[in-house]
Each structure stands twice: as structure tokens, then as C-alpha cells.
Amino acid sequence: MKKSAPAQAPKRTAQKAASAPKKDSACPIVGIGASAGGLEALGQFLEHVPKDSGMAYVIVQHLDPTQKGMMPELLQRATKLKVMQVKDRTRAEPNCVYVIPPNSDMSVLRGVLHLMVPVEMRWLRLPIDFFFRSLAEDQREQSVGIILSGMGSDGTLGLRAIKEKAGIVLVQDPATAKFDAMPRSVIDAGLADIVATAEELPDKLIAYRQHLPQLARSELRLDEKVQSALEKIVILLRGHSGHDFTLYRRSTLYRRVERRMGIHQVGKISGYVRYLQENPQELGILFKELLIGVTNFFRDKTAWEQLASKALPLLLKDRPAGSTLRAWVAGCSSGEEAYTLAMVFKETLKNLKYTDNVSLQIYATDLDKDAIDKARLGLFPENIVADVSPTRLSRFFIKEESGYRVNKEIRAMVVFAPQNLIMDPPFTKLDLLCCRNLLIYLTPELQRKLFPLFHYSLNPGGVLFLGSAESIGNFTHLFTALALKERIFQRNETAMQGSHLDFPAVYVPANTNRQESQLAARAPAPSLQSLADQMLQQRYAPPAVLVNEHGDILYISGKTGKFLEPATARPTGTSSPWPMTGCAWSSPARCKRSFAKKARSSPVASSSAPPQTHEQWTSWCRRSRSRRSSLA
């Protein structure tokens, strides 16, 4: 609960508050990335920023590390805001512009800017990505990232992190940029919320920022109205995409909706529902927002190191030569995590000097079909050098003009497919299941259903790999931690102990007979005893035929084709006893010849005369069944 100062606060209290050390800054920080041609774009942007916008603007540009920074003096001519070069531990203040010094990386912690000495070679450095990622972690949903003119793709990965935290991304219109590579990289990645000229971006940003506090004050208190509006949005999304977001976390859903409301300057959530009804294209954008396709190579590096050192050797132990491990990467987005797993597996085989021909088949799935299509291409921008080491780049990637493409060896290990984790059947007989940074967006109710399903999908001794912010909750009877901090667990060989195994639901076809569906729903599930009896009967019991006193067949068990088969005839409401192969009721003589021939070759044939009447047939069937039982 926020504390507000009284209207007539004592002067001593005000002085004490003013002299107290500042804690977390409430000042919004706007990160701006630019490169070639960026000076002009920055000038156009700052020229249209009002002097009382209430935000701090932090500029990160590609600068020559050998030259003295002249950027603050040049930008000061275009704006009335105070422009300064960042010094280590500079607190960001509103209505000020901060410029990164040459030969430095910059991060932010609780509103304070920190400078670091770069460790990468100059041509491998990505200072914009570095700052944007730090900004996302520090400011979270308050973070703002802007990309202006520049070459390359620096900034795209950092903006992914901002989007993951529900921040906002603004991009200069590529048609107005001197060098459009950086803006186009962000737009092509589907990360841009607002695209406009450098002169127009400040007004759009301020309108967005002014709108968010209004939403927080007025709408969040109307719980019932907000809940009702969110349910209507879920209904509209389901009608548009066919996917149900009912079990999506309401807090995350609202944050994503709130962002879109701010971008369109819609004051009330009920107004946004109406906007969705009138603008179907907005439903598609919101659907993409909710998928949160944010990932990168070797995310949480220590977790991958633990997987390589603990989990994979365990799975490879006593594995027969020529066998194949099966892995499922759920929520793979654009494929980085699936390819990371493939690379880690290859490195593990090499490090263990594993000589047996053991392979890994990876099934990677995601709800977003566009992300799956992109993942299949295996082509990634140059800025993956921030996450992939030069050694891995040379071993697992091929350099192309537009970036890096995974080589054929890694690409062949992964099969990509669209899948709804909630609605579609899971993969089974798995040795490894990766579901990282997906469960945090789902309700606890759905998570409780998924963990027993994961247990069912894994082979005995299989490994479950979760994200850093996820845990198995109360399902410690199903999984044992291999590396708890890194969220790596092994499947326990235990009964479900009351856990309900709830398979994903599927849509029922419209022409399904309602009465049959109701009867099927009321039918009890087969018990373990009945399933065991059925298996034993199928595998070990001899073939048998159940007939009534008239010789009509009531039930057949097992394969009886070696001894009996139906005669060619028109089907009737009842069945008659079937003669042996080749017999027909219309020819008794032929039946006798067939019976005599079968009697000489079949170990269960009778040595007596062939049966003639129904009673004789019934007696013969009993004797044949008894002999088969004794032989079995």
C-alpha cells in the first residue's frame, strides 16, 4: 500500500524526506539504440521530446572506442533537456538524457546506471542488446526500448527480453531511416509495438505512458467488471484462433491487454473489448502477444551445464549401441532451445568419448505456427554471437549473408510441429522432456494436471527440465531433483498415489451421436484387474467360440481362423455354426471331404466321423477346445 503525504505536512518531515537516501527510482527509463545514421535520428527524436515528459532517456550507440565521445555536445543542440555522458553509478533522473561513453558496456540496477569494461572483441560486442536486457530485468513492465537508424541487428535480442516482461517497443519507420537494417530486424522479429518516424515517436510514447496510470487507478479496482471483460476477450480469442486461454494466468493476460490498451489509447477495458470486436486484426496481434515467443540460445547457461554433466550421462549410461534417445521440447518458440539441446547432446558425446552409435531425436512443438515455420528454417541473426560462443558457431552453424544457419547435422536431429499443450495428446516414451518458462504463464490448476501427464510421458528414469522460475510443487512423489537450483528432475518409479492423470481434451465432432456420447461418458473406466485379465487372455488363453443350444455363435475369443471361418452367405440377424475352412452348408459331401483332410493335418482334429447334426457339431467343438487347452 502506497503512503501519501498529508496535505499539511510538517516542514521538518518534508526536509527529512528530501534528505533521505533514494531507493528504487520511480522514474521511467527509456532505452534508445542507434548506430549508423543514428545521430540525425536521435536529433529528430530529442527535438520533439517535451522538457517535462517525466522520463529519463538513455542512449546506447556504436561508438569508436579510440575516439573521445562528442555525442553529448552534438545532441545538446537539438534539445532543451540536459544531456550528459554517463559516469559509473549515475542515477537516472527524469527529463535528462544520458549517453554511453566509448568503449563501455552499460547496465542498470534499481534505476542506477553502471559502466563495465567490455570483455568481447570489438566486432563481437552488442552494447544495445546488453543494455536492453538489463533494462528489462530492472524495469520489467515499465521498460521502454526504442530502435532508430543503424546497421546490423544489435538490439533485437534485448527487445525480446523487454517484450517478455510486458514492456513496450518502438521502432523508427525503416523508410525514414538512413540505414534500415536495425529497425527492419526488430519488425521482422515481430517485436515492434509502434512504428513511426523519429519525430513522431516521442508523442506516441508519452501518450502510451500517460495512459497506463489511468488504467491502474480506475480499472483494477473493478474486479467483477475486469473479470467479465477478460472472459469476453478469451471468447473472442477462441473464436479467432481456435485456442482457449481460459487456463492462462489472469495477471499475465491483463498485463498484455493493458499494453494493447495503452498503445491504442483505450481508456477502459470494456472499450478494448469493443475495439477487438470491430478490429479482427487486433485479435491476431493480441494472440501473438499472449504466446510470448521469447527465447535465446543457451538461456540460463548454468542449467545447460548441469544438464550436460548430470542428466545426459545418466541417460546414456548402459544405453545399447545404435539406440535412440527421445526428447520433447514443449513451447519451443522459434527453435533456439531445441537446437541448444541438440548441440549440448553432441558436445556431451564428445566430452564423454562415447563411442557407441547413440542418437537423439528431438520433437519441438509450439502453439505459434509462424514460430514453427521460422524454427524450421534454422536461420538466426548475427547477434546470436552474444549467446553462442565462437567455438559453437564454427562447429554447429554456417555463416550466411543474413546471419547464421544451423548445420545439417543439428537440423536433422529436430522435428518441429505445431501443438497445443493443453488440447493435443502428448508425446510418450520420452527420455527427456523440456518445458521451460512456459508453466509460469499457466494457472496452478492446469499445472497440477500437467505434471502427472509429464510423468506418464517419460520413460522410467526419464528427465524433466523446467525453467528457472518453475518448480514441481507438491509432486515430489513423481519426481526427484537431480539439480534443484537448475530445475532438473528425474522420474520416480512410483504409483500415481491418487494423482489424477487427465489427458488433454479434444474437440468433439459436431455430428457425434449425443446418446452414444452420454453412454460412453457414463461407462466406467476399465479397472487394472480387467485390463490384466484381458492381456492374459489374449496372450495365453487358447482360441474359443461360445455358442447356444441351437449352435448360434454368441462370442469368439482369440484367432479361430485356423479351424473355423464363416461360410460365404448373405448376412442374417443370427449366426450359424461355422464349418471348417472350405466348408459350405449347401454341400455336405464337400464338408465331409474337408473335415477328413483337416483331420489328417490338424493336431486338434477329431479321429471320429465328421459331425452331422447341431448336437454333434457342439460336441465336436467342446472336444476341440479341450484338446487345444491341453496343448497350450
Short mmCIF file of N, CA and C in Angstrom, two decimals, residues 315-369:
data_model
loop_
_atom_site.label_atom_id
_atom_site.label_comp_id
_atom_site.label_asym_id
_atom_site.label_seq_id
_atom_site.Cartn_x
_atom_site.Cartn_y
_atom_site.Cartn_z
N LEU A 315 21.34 -40.61 -18.70
CA LEU A 315 20.51 -41.20 -19.75
C LEU A 315 21.32 -42.07 -20.70
N LEU A 316 22.60 -41.74 -20.87
CA LEU A 316 23.45 -42.51 -21.77
C LEU A 316 24.00 -43.78 -21.12
N LYS A 317 23.95 -43.86 -19.80
CA LYS A 317 24.52 -45.00 -19.10
C LYS A 317 23.79 -46.29 -19.49
N ASP A 318 24.57 -47.28 -19.84
CA ASP A 318 24.05 -48.61 -20.20
C ASP A 318 23.11 -48.56 -21.40
N ARG A 319 23.21 -47.51 -22.19
CA ARG A 319 22.38 -47.42 -23.38
C ARG A 319 22.96 -48.33 -24.46
N PRO A 320 22.19 -49.24 -25.04
CA PRO A 320 22.73 -50.13 -26.07
C PRO A 320 23.16 -49.39 -27.32
N ALA A 321 24.15 -49.90 -27.99
CA ALA A 321 24.66 -49.28 -29.21
C ALA A 321 23.57 -49.24 -30.27
N GLY A 322 23.53 -48.13 -30.98
CA GLY A 322 22.55 -47.98 -32.04
C GLY A 322 21.18 -47.51 -31.59
N SER A 323 21.00 -47.27 -30.30
CA SER A 323 19.69 -46.85 -29.80
C SER A 323 19.51 -45.35 -29.98
N THR A 324 18.27 -44.90 -29.79
CA THR A 324 17.92 -43.50 -29.99
C THR A 324 17.20 -42.97 -28.76
N LEU A 325 17.70 -41.90 -28.20
CA LEU A 325 17.01 -41.20 -27.12
C LEU A 325 15.92 -40.32 -27.72
N ARG A 326 14.83 -40.17 -27.00
CA ARG A 326 13.71 -39.34 -27.45
C ARG A 326 13.53 -38.17 -26.49
N ALA A 327 13.43 -36.96 -27.06
CA ALA A 327 13.25 -35.75 -26.25
C ALA A 327 12.12 -34.92 -26.84
N TRP A 328 11.42 -34.24 -25.95
CA TRP A 328 10.34 -33.34 -26.36
C TRP A 328 10.60 -31.97 -25.76
N VAL A 329 10.66 -30.94 -26.62
CA VAL A 329 10.80 -29.56 -26.19
C VAL A 329 9.45 -28.89 -26.41
N ALA A 330 8.69 -28.68 -25.33
CA ALA A 330 7.36 -28.08 -25.41
C ALA A 330 7.48 -26.57 -25.32
N GLY A 331 6.76 -25.86 -26.18
CA GLY A 331 6.85 -24.40 -26.21
C GLY A 331 8.20 -23.94 -26.72
N CYS A 332 8.59 -24.46 -27.90
CA CYS A 332 9.95 -24.22 -28.41
C CYS A 332 10.11 -22.85 -29.05
N SER A 333 9.01 -22.13 -29.30
CA SER A 333 9.07 -20.82 -29.94
C SER A 333 9.79 -20.92 -31.28
N SER A 334 10.81 -20.12 -31.51
CA SER A 334 11.49 -20.10 -32.81
C SER A 334 12.65 -21.08 -32.90
N GLY A 335 12.78 -21.99 -31.94
CA GLY A 335 13.68 -23.12 -32.09
C GLY A 335 15.01 -23.06 -31.38
N GLU A 336 15.34 -21.93 -30.75
CA GLU A 336 16.66 -21.82 -30.13
C GLU A 336 16.91 -22.89 -29.07
N GLU A 337 15.90 -23.18 -28.25
CA GLU A 337 16.11 -24.15 -27.17
C GLU A 337 16.27 -25.56 -27.71
N ALA A 338 15.51 -25.91 -28.73
CA ALA A 338 15.62 -27.25 -29.32
C ALA A 338 17.00 -27.44 -29.94
N TYR A 339 17.48 -26.45 -30.64
CA TYR A 339 18.81 -26.53 -31.24
C TYR A 339 19.89 -26.52 -30.16
N THR A 340 19.66 -25.79 -29.09
CA THR A 340 20.61 -25.80 -27.97
C THR A 340 20.75 -27.21 -27.40
N LEU A 341 19.62 -27.89 -27.21
CA LEU A 341 19.66 -29.26 -26.71
C LEU A 341 20.45 -30.17 -27.65
N ALA A 342 20.24 -30.00 -28.94
CA ALA A 342 20.98 -30.83 -29.90
C ALA A 342 22.48 -30.58 -29.81
N MET A 343 22.88 -29.33 -29.66
CA MET A 343 24.30 -29.01 -29.56
C MET A 343 24.90 -29.55 -28.27
N VAL A 344 24.16 -29.40 -27.16
CA VAL A 344 24.66 -29.89 -25.87
C VAL A 344 24.82 -31.41 -25.92
N PHE A 345 23.89 -32.10 -26.57
CA PHE A 345 24.00 -33.56 -26.68
C PHE A 345 25.25 -33.96 -27.46
N LYS A 346 25.51 -33.29 -28.56
CA LYS A 346 26.70 -33.60 -29.36
C LYS A 346 27.97 -33.33 -28.57
N GLU A 347 27.99 -32.24 -27.83
CA GLU A 347 29.16 -31.92 -27.01
C GLU A 347 29.34 -32.95 -25.89
N THR A 348 28.24 -33.41 -25.31
CA THR A 348 28.33 -34.40 -24.24
C THR A 348 28.90 -35.71 -24.76
N LEU A 349 28.47 -36.16 -25.92
CA LEU A 349 29.02 -37.38 -26.52
C LEU A 349 30.53 -37.26 -26.72
N LYS A 350 30.94 -36.08 -27.17
CA LYS A 350 32.37 -35.87 -27.42
C LYS A 350 33.15 -35.82 -26.11
N ASN A 351 32.62 -35.13 -25.11
CA ASN A 351 33.32 -35.00 -23.83
C ASN A 351 33.43 -36.34 -23.10
N LEU A 352 32.39 -37.17 -23.22
CA LEU A 352 32.42 -38.48 -22.57
C LEU A 352 33.16 -39.52 -23.40
N LYS A 353 33.59 -39.12 -24.59
CA LYS A 353 34.26 -40.04 -25.53
C LYS A 353 33.39 -41.27 -25.77
N TYR A 354 32.11 -40.98 -25.97
CA TYR A 354 31.12 -42.04 -26.17
C TYR A 354 31.27 -42.59 -27.58
N THR A 355 31.65 -43.86 -27.69
CA THR A 355 31.92 -44.46 -28.99
C THR A 355 30.72 -45.18 -29.59
N ASP A 356 29.75 -45.58 -28.75
CA ASP A 356 28.57 -46.26 -29.27
C ASP A 356 27.73 -45.30 -30.11
N ASN A 357 27.11 -45.84 -31.12
CA ASN A 357 26.31 -45.03 -32.04
C ASN A 357 24.93 -44.76 -31.44
N VAL A 358 24.87 -43.78 -30.52
CA VAL A 358 23.62 -43.40 -29.88
C VAL A 358 23.22 -42.02 -30.41
N SER A 359 21.97 -41.89 -30.79
CA SER A 359 21.48 -40.63 -31.35
C SER A 359 20.38 -40.05 -30.48
N LEU A 360 20.00 -38.82 -30.78
CA LEU A 360 18.94 -38.12 -30.06
C LEU A 360 17.93 -37.59 -31.07
N GLN A 361 16.68 -37.96 -30.89
CA GLN A 361 15.59 -37.43 -31.71
C GLN A 361 14.79 -36.44 -30.88
N ILE A 362 14.72 -35.21 -31.35
CA ILE A 362 14.06 -34.13 -30.61
C ILE A 362 12.77 -33.76 -31.32
N TYR A 363 11.68 -33.75 -30.56
CA TYR A 363 10.40 -33.26 -31.07
C TYR A 363 10.14 -31.90 -30.41
N ALA A 364 10.07 -30.87 -31.23
CA ALA A 364 9.91 -29.50 -30.73
C ALA A 364 8.56 -28.95 -31.19
N THR A 365 7.75 -28.49 -30.25
CA THR A 365 6.40 -28.06 -30.57
C THR A 365 6.10 -26.68 -29.98
N ASP A 366 5.14 -26.01 -30.61
CA ASP A 366 4.71 -24.71 -30.13
C ASP A 366 3.33 -24.41 -30.68
N LEU A 367 2.60 -23.58 -29.98
CA LEU A 367 1.26 -23.19 -30.41
C LEU A 367 1.31 -22.26 -31.62
N ASP A 368 2.38 -21.49 -31.74
CA ASP A 368 2.51 -20.48 -32.78
C ASP A 368 3.05 -21.12 -34.07
N LYS A 369 2.21 -21.24 -35.09
CA LYS A 369 2.63 -21.86 -36.35
C LYS A 369 3.69 -21.02 -37.06
#
